C-alpha cells in the first residue's frame, strides 16, 4: 500500500550499487573519450584518398578492434525505472545484452508491458529472453536491432496493482506468453496499522557490511555467477 516504506527500502538496496557504477563510469570516461578520438583518426585515414588501397584493409581491422574498445568503456545504465520495450532493447545493445529494471513504482512494469497503451500488443521479447540468456536477432525500421544473448532482470517493489500488470502481461484469448511465469511474486500483508512510527529500526551493521562486501565482489569480479541457496 502507499506510504509503507517501499521507496526507502528500494533505495537501501540500490543506492550503493548506483554509486559504485557511477564511479566506474566516471573512471572510464577519459578512456572512452580517448578511444572515440582514436576512432575518428582511423576513420579519417580510411576516408583519405591518398591512403594506399593496401593499407585500408589493415585500417579496417584497426577500426573493428577500436569498436570493441569503445564498447568496453561505454557507461553502464543500472536500475532503469521506466522504459518502453524498444528503449530497453537499445540500452541492452549498448552494454553486451545486459539490462536491469528496478523500481519502487508500478511504471517499472506497466509501461514495459504495454498496460498504458490499451489494446496495442507489447513487444515482450527482450524481457522473455533476458530471463535465461536467450538469443535475440532483431531487425527494426528506423533504428538498429540487436543480435546476441540477453541477460536481465526486473525487480519492482510497488503497489498491489503491479501484480495485476504482471499477471495480465502477454495474455490474450486465455493464453499466456510466459511473462508471469518468470516472476516470483510476493504479496506482503498491510503493516500500516502495526508499526510504531516513533521507533526507528536500524539495519544491523553486520548485515549492511556483508551486503556491501557482496556488492564489491560482484562488481569487481570479471565473471560472476550467482546461485540460489
PDB file of C-alpha atoms in Angstrom:
ATOM      1  CA  UNK A   1       0.000   0.000   0.000  1.00  0.00           C
ATOM      2  CA  UNK A   2       1.066   3.667  -0.302  1.00  0.00           C
ATOM      3  CA  UNK A   3       3.329   5.192   2.376  1.00  0.00           C
ATOM      4  CA  UNK A   4       4.535   1.826   3.661  1.00  0.00           C
ATOM      5  CA  UNK A   5       8.264   2.426   3.169  1.00  0.00           C
ATOM      6  CA  UNK A   6       8.760   0.959  -0.302  1.00  0.00           C
ATOM      7  CA  UNK A   7      10.984   3.765  -1.589  1.00  0.00           C
ATOM      8  CA  UNK A   8      13.410   3.803   1.387  1.00  0.00           C
ATOM      9  CA  UNK A   9      13.683   0.021   1.214  1.00  0.00           C
ATOM     10  CA  UNK A  10      14.379   0.116  -2.519  1.00  0.00           C
ATOM     11  CA  UNK A  11      16.971   2.864  -2.021  1.00  0.00           C
ATOM     12  CA  UNK A  12      18.800   0.928   0.681  1.00  0.00           C
ATOM     13  CA  UNK A  13      19.376  -1.937  -1.741  1.00  0.00           C
ATOM     14  CA  UNK A  14      20.177   0.062  -4.884  1.00  0.00           C
ATOM     15  CA  UNK A  15      21.944   3.260  -3.776  1.00  0.00           C
ATOM     16  CA  UNK A  16      25.240   1.551  -3.002  1.00  0.00           C
ATOM     17  CA  UNK A  17      25.283  -0.222  -6.370  1.00  0.00           C
ATOM     18  CA  UNK A  18      24.361   3.000  -8.197  1.00  0.00           C
ATOM     19  CA  UNK A  19      27.232   4.853  -6.518  1.00  0.00           C
ATOM     20  CA  UNK A  20      29.720   2.138  -7.426  1.00  0.00           C
ATOM     21  CA  UNK A  21      28.591   2.008 -11.059  1.00  0.00           C
ATOM     22  CA  UNK A  22      28.644   5.808 -11.320  1.00  0.00           C
ATOM     23  CA  UNK A  23      32.232   5.833 -10.020  1.00  0.00           C
ATOM     24  CA  UNK A  24      33.201   3.212 -12.589  1.00  0.00           C
ATOM     25  CA  UNK A  25      31.517   5.145 -15.399  1.00  0.00           C
ATOM     26  CA  UNK A  26      33.378   8.293 -14.338  1.00  0.00           C
ATOM     27  CA  UNK A  27      36.662   6.400 -14.215  1.00  0.00           C
ATOM     28  CA  UNK A  28      36.082   5.027 -17.717  1.00  0.00           C
ATOM     29  CA  UNK A  29      35.032   8.391 -19.210  1.00  0.00           C
ATOM     30  CA  UNK A  30      38.578   9.587 -20.150  1.00  0.00           C
ATOM     31  CA  UNK A  31      39.365   6.205 -21.715  1.00  0.00           C
ATOM     32  CA  UNK A  32      36.107   6.381 -23.685  1.00  0.00           C
ATOM     33  CA  UNK A  33      36.869   9.887 -24.976  1.00  0.00           C
ATOM     34  CA  UNK A  34      40.380   8.806 -25.991  1.00  0.00           C
ATOM     35  CA  UNK A  35      39.071   5.702 -27.750  1.00  0.00           C
ATOM     36  CA  UNK A  36      36.479   7.731 -29.673  1.00  0.00           C
ATOM     37  CA  UNK A  37      39.107  10.267 -30.720  1.00  0.00           C
ATOM     38  CA  UNK A  38      41.338   7.455 -31.979  1.00  0.00           C
ATOM     39  CA  UNK A  39      38.359   6.088 -33.900  1.00  0.00           C
ATOM     40  CA  UNK A  40      37.860   9.463 -35.633  1.00  0.00           C
ATOM     41  CA  UNK A  41      41.511   9.483 -36.650  1.00  0.00           C
ATOM     42  CA  UNK A  42      41.266   5.956 -38.047  1.00  0.00           C
ATOM     43  CA  UNK A  43      38.128   6.819 -39.987  1.00  0.00           C
ATOM     44  CA  UNK A  44      39.833   9.928 -41.378  1.00  0.00           C
ATOM     45  CA  UNK A  45      42.755   7.815 -42.576  1.00  0.00           C
ATOM     46  CA  UNK A  46      40.341   5.350 -44.155  1.00  0.00           C
ATOM     47  CA  UNK A  47      38.470   8.137 -45.979  1.00  0.00           C
ATOM     48  CA  UNK A  48      41.643   9.851 -47.176  1.00  0.00           C
ATOM     49  CA  UNK A  49      42.036   9.303 -50.905  1.00  0.00           C
ATOM     50  CA  UNK A  50      45.816   9.379 -50.514  1.00  0.00           C
ATOM     51  CA  UNK A  51      45.782   6.277 -48.320  1.00  0.00           C
ATOM     52  CA  UNK A  52      47.033   3.322 -50.398  1.00  0.00           C
ATOM     53  CA  UNK A  53      44.449   0.642 -51.044  1.00  0.00           C
ATOM     54  CA  UNK A  54      46.738  -1.956 -49.467  1.00  0.00           C
ATOM     55  CA  UNK A  55      46.665  -0.081 -46.140  1.00  0.00           C
ATOM     56  CA  UNK A  56      42.897   0.291 -45.992  1.00  0.00           C
ATOM     57  CA  UNK A  57      42.287  -3.340 -45.081  1.00  0.00           C
ATOM     58  CA  UNK A  58      44.652  -3.031 -42.118  1.00  0.00           C
ATOM     59  CA  UNK A  59      42.939   0.202 -41.067  1.00  0.00           C
ATOM     60  CA  UNK A  60      39.571  -1.540 -41.288  1.00  0.00           C
ATOM     61  CA  UNK A  61      40.832  -4.181 -38.866  1.00  0.00           C
ATOM     62  CA  UNK A  62      42.023  -1.437 -36.513  1.00  0.00           C
ATOM     63  CA  UNK A  63      38.592   0.206 -36.695  1.00  0.00           C
ATOM     64  CA  UNK A  64      36.961  -3.094 -35.810  1.00  0.00           C
ATOM     65  CA  UNK A  65      39.252  -3.502 -32.794  1.00  0.00           C
ATOM     66  CA  UNK A  66      38.601   0.105 -31.805  1.00  0.00           C
ATOM     67  CA  UNK A  67      34.841  -0.504 -31.846  1.00  0.00           C
ATOM     68  CA  UNK A  68      35.325  -3.313 -29.330  1.00  0.00           C
ATOM     69  CA  UNK A  69      37.465  -0.996 -27.204  1.00  0.00           C
ATOM     70  CA  UNK A  70      34.794   1.718 -27.216  1.00  0.00           C
ATOM     71  CA  UNK A  71      32.131  -0.823 -26.224  1.00  0.00           C
ATOM     72  CA  UNK A  72      34.294  -1.822 -23.255  1.00  0.00           C
ATOM     73  CA  UNK A  73      34.299   1.731 -21.867  1.00  0.00           C
ATOM     74  CA  UNK A  74      30.707   2.704 -22.639  1.00  0.00           C
ATOM     75  CA  UNK A  75      28.807   3.786 -19.489  1.00  0.00           C
ATOM     76  CA  UNK A  76      26.591   1.137 -17.911  1.00  0.00           C
ATOM     77  CA  UNK A  77      22.954   2.021 -17.232  1.00  0.00           C
ATOM     78  CA  UNK A  78      21.765   0.460 -13.967  1.00  0.00           C
ATOM     79  CA  UNK A  79      18.307   0.283 -12.371  1.00  0.00           C
ATOM     80  CA  UNK A  80      16.019   1.608 -15.102  1.00  0.00           C
ATOM     81  CA  UNK A  81      12.743   2.758 -13.542  1.00  0.00           C
ATOM     82  CA  UNK A  82      10.549   3.485 -16.566  1.00  0.00           C
ATOM     83  CA  UNK A  83      11.127   2.253 -20.122  1.00  0.00           C
ATOM     84  CA  UNK A  84       9.469   1.073 -23.288  1.00  0.00           C
ATOM     85  CA  UNK A  85      10.486  -2.298 -24.776  1.00  0.00           C
ATOM     86  CA  UNK A  86      12.140  -0.516 -27.704  1.00  0.00           C
ATOM     87  CA  UNK A  87      14.273   1.715 -25.480  1.00  0.00           C
ATOM     88  CA  UNK A  88      15.202  -1.290 -23.321  1.00  0.00           C
ATOM     89  CA  UNK A  89      16.448  -3.181 -26.379  1.00  0.00           C
ATOM     90  CA  UNK A  90      18.618  -0.220 -27.402  1.00  0.00           C
ATOM     91  CA  UNK A  91      20.028   0.041 -23.876  1.00  0.00           C
ATOM     92  CA  UNK A  92      20.850  -3.668 -23.785  1.00  0.00           C
ATOM     93  CA  UNK A  93      22.530  -3.474 -27.188  1.00  0.00           C
ATOM     94  CA  UNK A  94      24.973  -0.868 -25.826  1.00  0.00           C
ATOM     95  CA  UNK A  95      26.039  -2.970 -22.849  1.00  0.00           C
ATOM     96  CA  UNK A  96      26.555  -6.501 -24.032  1.00  0.00           C
ATOM     97  CA  UNK A  97      22.919  -7.548 -23.837  1.00  0.00           C
ATOM     98  CA  UNK A  98      22.584  -6.725 -20.134  1.00  0.00           C
ATOM     99  CA  UNK A  99      19.796  -4.715 -18.528  1.00  0.00           C
ATOM    100  CA  UNK A 100      18.181  -4.187 -15.137  1.00  0.00           C
ATOM    101  CA  UNK A 101      14.800  -2.713 -14.263  1.00  0.00           C
ATOM    102  CA  UNK A 102      14.480  -1.799 -10.587  1.00  0.00           C
ATOM    103  CA  UNK A 103      11.688   0.461  -9.428  1.00  0.00           C
ATOM    104  CA  UNK A 104       9.514   1.371  -6.468  1.00  0.00           C
ATOM    105  CA  UNK A 105       6.643   2.406  -8.743  1.00  0.00           C
ATOM    106  CA  UNK A 106       4.242   0.464 -10.939  1.00  0.00           C
ATOM    107  CA  UNK A 107       5.623   2.198 -14.062  1.00  0.00           C
ATOM    108  CA  UNK A 108       8.587  -0.149 -13.803  1.00  0.00           C
ATOM    109  CA  UNK A 109       6.390  -2.796 -15.453  1.00  0.00           C
ATOM    110  CA  UNK A 110       3.205  -1.081 -16.649  1.00  0.00           C
ATOM    111  CA  UNK A 111       4.965   0.865 -19.441  1.00  0.00           C
ATOM    112  CA  UNK A 112       7.215  -2.080 -20.311  1.00  0.00           C
ATOM    113  CA  UNK A 113       4.284  -4.485 -20.598  1.00  0.00           C
ATOM    114  CA  UNK A 114       2.063  -2.069 -22.509  1.00  0.00           C
ATOM    115  CA  UNK A 115      -0.549  -1.646 -19.764  1.00  0.00           C
ATOM    116  CA  UNK A 116      -0.770   2.080 -20.584  1.00  0.00           C
ATOM    117  CA  UNK A 117      -1.424   1.616 -24.309  1.00  0.00           C
ATOM    118  CA  UNK A 118      -4.827  -0.021 -24.454  1.00  0.00           C
ATOM    119  CA  UNK A 119      -5.157  -2.886 -26.932  1.00  0.00           C
ATOM    120  CA  UNK A 120      -1.722  -2.438 -28.540  1.00  0.00           C
ATOM    121  CA  UNK A 121       0.244  -5.670 -28.199  1.00  0.00           C
ATOM    122  CA  UNK A 122       3.547  -5.046 -26.355  1.00  0.00           C
ATOM    123  CA  UNK A 123       6.923  -6.310 -27.544  1.00  0.00           C
ATOM    124  CA  UNK A 124       7.908  -8.700 -24.745  1.00  0.00           C
ATOM    125  CA  UNK A 125      10.849 -10.382 -26.462  1.00  0.00           C
ATOM    126  CA  UNK A 126      13.601  -8.605 -24.516  1.00  0.00           C
ATOM    127  CA  UNK A 127      12.117  -9.425 -21.106  1.00  0.00           C
ATOM    128  CA  UNK A 128      11.287 -13.015 -22.041  1.00  0.00           C
ATOM    129  CA  UNK A 129      14.753 -13.741 -23.425  1.00  0.00           C
ATOM    130  CA  UNK A 130      16.570 -11.779 -20.736  1.00  0.00           C
ATOM    131  CA  UNK A 131      15.224 -14.158 -18.093  1.00  0.00           C
ATOM    132  CA  UNK A 132      17.504 -17.047 -19.091  1.00  0.00           C
ATOM    133  CA  UNK A 133      20.062 -15.597 -21.502  1.00  0.00           C
ATOM    134  CA  UNK A 134      18.013 -16.195 -24.636  1.00  0.00           C
ATOM    135  CA  UNK A 135      19.269 -15.350 -28.116  1.00  0.00           C
ATOM    136  CA  UNK A 136      17.832 -12.289 -29.862  1.00  0.00           C
ATOM    137  CA  UNK A 137      18.317 -11.334 -33.510  1.00  0.00           C
ATOM    138  CA  UNK A 138      16.020  -8.417 -34.265  1.00  0.00           C
ATOM    139  CA  UNK A 139      15.651  -6.091 -37.248  1.00  0.00           C
ATOM    140  CA  UNK A 140      13.978  -2.697 -36.784  1.00  0.00           C
ATOM    141  CA  UNK A 141      12.807   0.035 -39.149  1.00  0.00           C
ATOM    142  CA  UNK A 142      14.437   3.379 -38.382  1.00  0.00           C
ATOM    143  CA  UNK A 143      16.814   2.114 -35.695  1.00  0.00           C
ATOM    144  CA  UNK A 144      19.340  -0.682 -35.141  1.00  0.00           C
ATOM    145  CA  UNK A 145      18.141  -4.001 -33.765  1.00  0.00           C
ATOM    146  CA  UNK A 146      20.179  -6.333 -31.564  1.00  0.00           C
ATOM    147  CA  UNK A 147      21.919  -9.608 -32.227  1.00  0.00           C
ATOM    148  CA  UNK A 148      23.208 -11.617 -29.288  1.00  0.00           C
ATOM    149  CA  UNK A 149      22.330 -13.015 -25.887  1.00  0.00           C
ATOM    150  CA  UNK A 150      20.162 -11.034 -23.470  1.00  0.00           C
ATOM    151  CA  UNK A 151      20.687 -11.038 -19.708  1.00  0.00           C
ATOM    152  CA  UNK A 152      18.390  -9.038 -17.491  1.00  0.00           C
ATOM    153  CA  UNK A 153      16.087  -8.883 -14.524  1.00  0.00           C
ATOM    154  CA  UNK A 154      13.055  -6.961 -13.316  1.00  0.00           C
ATOM    155  CA  UNK A 155      12.509  -6.121  -9.650  1.00  0.00           C
ATOM    156  CA  UNK A 156       9.565  -3.939  -8.650  1.00  0.00           C
ATOM    157  CA  UNK A 157       8.586  -3.080  -5.091  1.00  0.00           C
ATOM    158  CA  UNK A 158       5.294  -1.308  -5.658  1.00  0.00           C
ATOM    159  CA  UNK A 159       1.540  -1.219  -5.075  1.00  0.00           C
ATOM    160  CA  UNK A 160      -0.778  -4.221  -5.329  1.00  0.00           C
ATOM    161  CA  UNK A 161      -1.897  -3.174  -8.825  1.00  0.00           C
ATOM    162  CA  UNK A 162       1.615  -4.077 -10.033  1.00  0.00           C
ATOM    163  CA  UNK A 163       0.748  -7.742  -9.534  1.00  0.00           C
ATOM    164  CA  UNK A 164      -2.172  -7.350 -11.923  1.00  0.00           C
ATOM    165  CA  UNK A 165       0.070  -5.832 -14.600  1.00  0.00           C
ATOM    166  CA  UNK A 166       2.441  -8.793 -14.347  1.00  0.00           C
ATOM    167  CA  UNK A 167      -0.305 -11.434 -14.357  1.00  0.00           C
ATOM    168  CA  UNK A 168      -2.046  -9.865 -17.368  1.00  0.00           C
ATOM    169  CA  UNK A 169       1.105  -9.185 -19.423  1.00  0.00           C
ATOM    170  CA  UNK A 170       1.110 -11.029 -22.748  1.00  0.00           C
ATOM    171  CA  UNK A 171      -2.269 -12.677 -22.201  1.00  0.00           C
ATOM    172  CA  UNK A 172      -4.808 -12.847 -24.992  1.00  0.00           C
ATOM    173  CA  UNK A 173      -7.618 -15.275 -25.648  1.00  0.00           C
ATOM    174  CA  UNK A 174      -6.931 -17.053 -22.379  1.00  0.00           C
ATOM    175  CA  UNK A 175      -3.353 -17.908 -23.337  1.00  0.00           C
ATOM    176  CA  UNK A 176      -0.073 -16.767 -21.811  1.00  0.00           C
ATOM    177  CA  UNK A 177       3.294 -15.864 -23.317  1.00  0.00           C
ATOM    178  CA  UNK A 178       5.092 -16.850 -20.135  1.00  0.00           C
ATOM    179  CA  UNK A 179       5.689 -13.414 -18.611  1.00  0.00           C
ATOM    180  CA  UNK A 180       4.117 -14.000 -15.199  1.00  0.00           C
ATOM    181  CA  UNK A 181       5.696 -17.468 -15.044  1.00  0.00           C
ATOM    182  CA  UNK A 182       9.105 -15.756 -14.979  1.00  0.00           C
ATOM    183  CA  UNK A 183       8.308 -13.688 -11.884  1.00  0.00           C
ATOM    184  CA  UNK A 184       8.486 -14.503  -8.197  1.00  0.00           C
ATOM    185  CA  UNK A 185       5.536 -12.565  -6.754  1.00  0.00           C
ATOM    186  CA  UNK A 186       5.367 -11.833  -3.033  1.00  0.00           C
ATOM    187  CA  UNK A 187       2.255 -10.156  -1.637  1.00  0.00           C
ATOM    188  CA  UNK A 188       3.071  -8.890   1.843  1.00  0.00           C
ATOM    189  CA  UNK A 189       0.372  -8.025   4.390  1.00  0.00           C
ATOM    190  CA  UNK A 190      -0.543  -4.413   5.121  1.00  0.00           C
ATOM    191  CA  UNK A 191       1.648  -3.208   8.017  1.00  0.00           C
ATOM    192  CA  UNK A 192       0.437   0.397   8.222  1.00  0.00           C
ATOM    193  CA  UNK A 193      -1.585  -0.115  11.436  1.00  0.00           C
ATOM    194  CA  UNK A 194       1.002  -2.366  13.100  1.00  0.00           C
ATOM    195  CA  UNK A 195       4.139  -0.211  13.015  1.00  0.00           C
ATOM    196  CA  UNK A 196       5.130   2.275  15.695  1.00  0.00           C
ATOM    197  CA  UNK A 197       6.261   5.465  13.870  1.00  0.00           C
ATOM    198  CA  UNK A 198       8.181   6.536  16.996  1.00  0.00           C
ATOM    199  CA  UNK A 199      10.612   3.644  16.660  1.00  0.00           C
ATOM    200  CA  UNK A 200      13.450   3.698  14.146  1.00  0.00           C
ATOM    201  CA  UNK A 201      14.585   0.221  13.097  1.00  0.00           C
ATOM    202  CA  UNK A 202      18.217   0.471  12.018  1.00  0.00           C
ATOM    203  CA  UNK A 203      19.770  -2.091   9.707  1.00  0.00           C
ATOM    204  CA  UNK A 204      22.233  -4.227  11.708  1.00  0.00           C
ATOM    205  CA  UNK A 205      25.822  -3.152  10.987  1.00  0.00           C
ATOM    206  CA  UNK A 206      26.975  -6.719  10.246  1.00  0.00           C
ATOM    207  CA  UNK A 207      24.166  -7.205   7.701  1.00  0.00           C
ATOM    208  CA  UNK A 208      24.996  -3.928   5.939  1.00  0.00           C
ATOM    209  CA  UNK A 209      28.718  -4.739   5.877  1.00  0.00           C
ATOM    210  CA  UNK A 210      28.055  -8.169   4.382  1.00  0.00           C
ATOM    211  CA  UNK A 211      25.847  -6.616   1.698  1.00  0.00           C
ATOM    212  CA  UNK A 212      28.494  -4.004   0.835  1.00  0.00           C
ATOM    213  CA  UNK A 213      31.124  -6.740   0.565  1.00  0.00           C
ATOM    214  CA  UNK A 214      28.883  -8.755  -1.757  1.00  0.00           C
ATOM    215  CA  UNK A 215      28.262  -5.723  -3.988  1.00  0.00           C
ATOM    216  CA  UNK A 216      32.008  -5.050  -4.240  1.00  0.00           C
ATOM    217  CA  UNK A 217      32.709  -8.700  -5.052  1.00  0.00           C
ATOM    218  CA  UNK A 218      30.065  -8.845  -7.794  1.00  0.00           C
ATOM    219  CA  UNK A 219      31.125  -5.571  -9.446  1.00  0.00           C
ATOM    220  CA  UNK A 220      34.870  -6.237  -9.231  1.00  0.00           C
ATOM    221  CA  UNK A 221      34.825  -9.832 -10.441  1.00  0.00           C
ATOM    222  CA  UNK A 222      35.471 -10.303 -14.193  1.00  0.00           C
ATOM    223  CA  UNK A 223      32.835 -13.044 -14.328  1.00  0.00           C
ATOM    224  CA  UNK A 224      30.307 -13.731 -11.590  1.00  0.00           C
ATOM    225  CA  UNK A 225      27.728 -16.491 -11.279  1.00  0.00           C
ATOM    226  CA  UNK A 226      25.152 -16.108  -8.510  1.00  0.00           C
ATOM    227  CA  UNK A 227      23.475 -19.263  -7.222  1.00  0.00           C
ATOM    228  CA  UNK A 228      20.384 -19.503  -5.026  1.00  0.00           C
ATOM    229  CA  UNK A 229      20.990 -21.314  -1.747  1.00  0.00           C
TER     230      UNK A 229
END
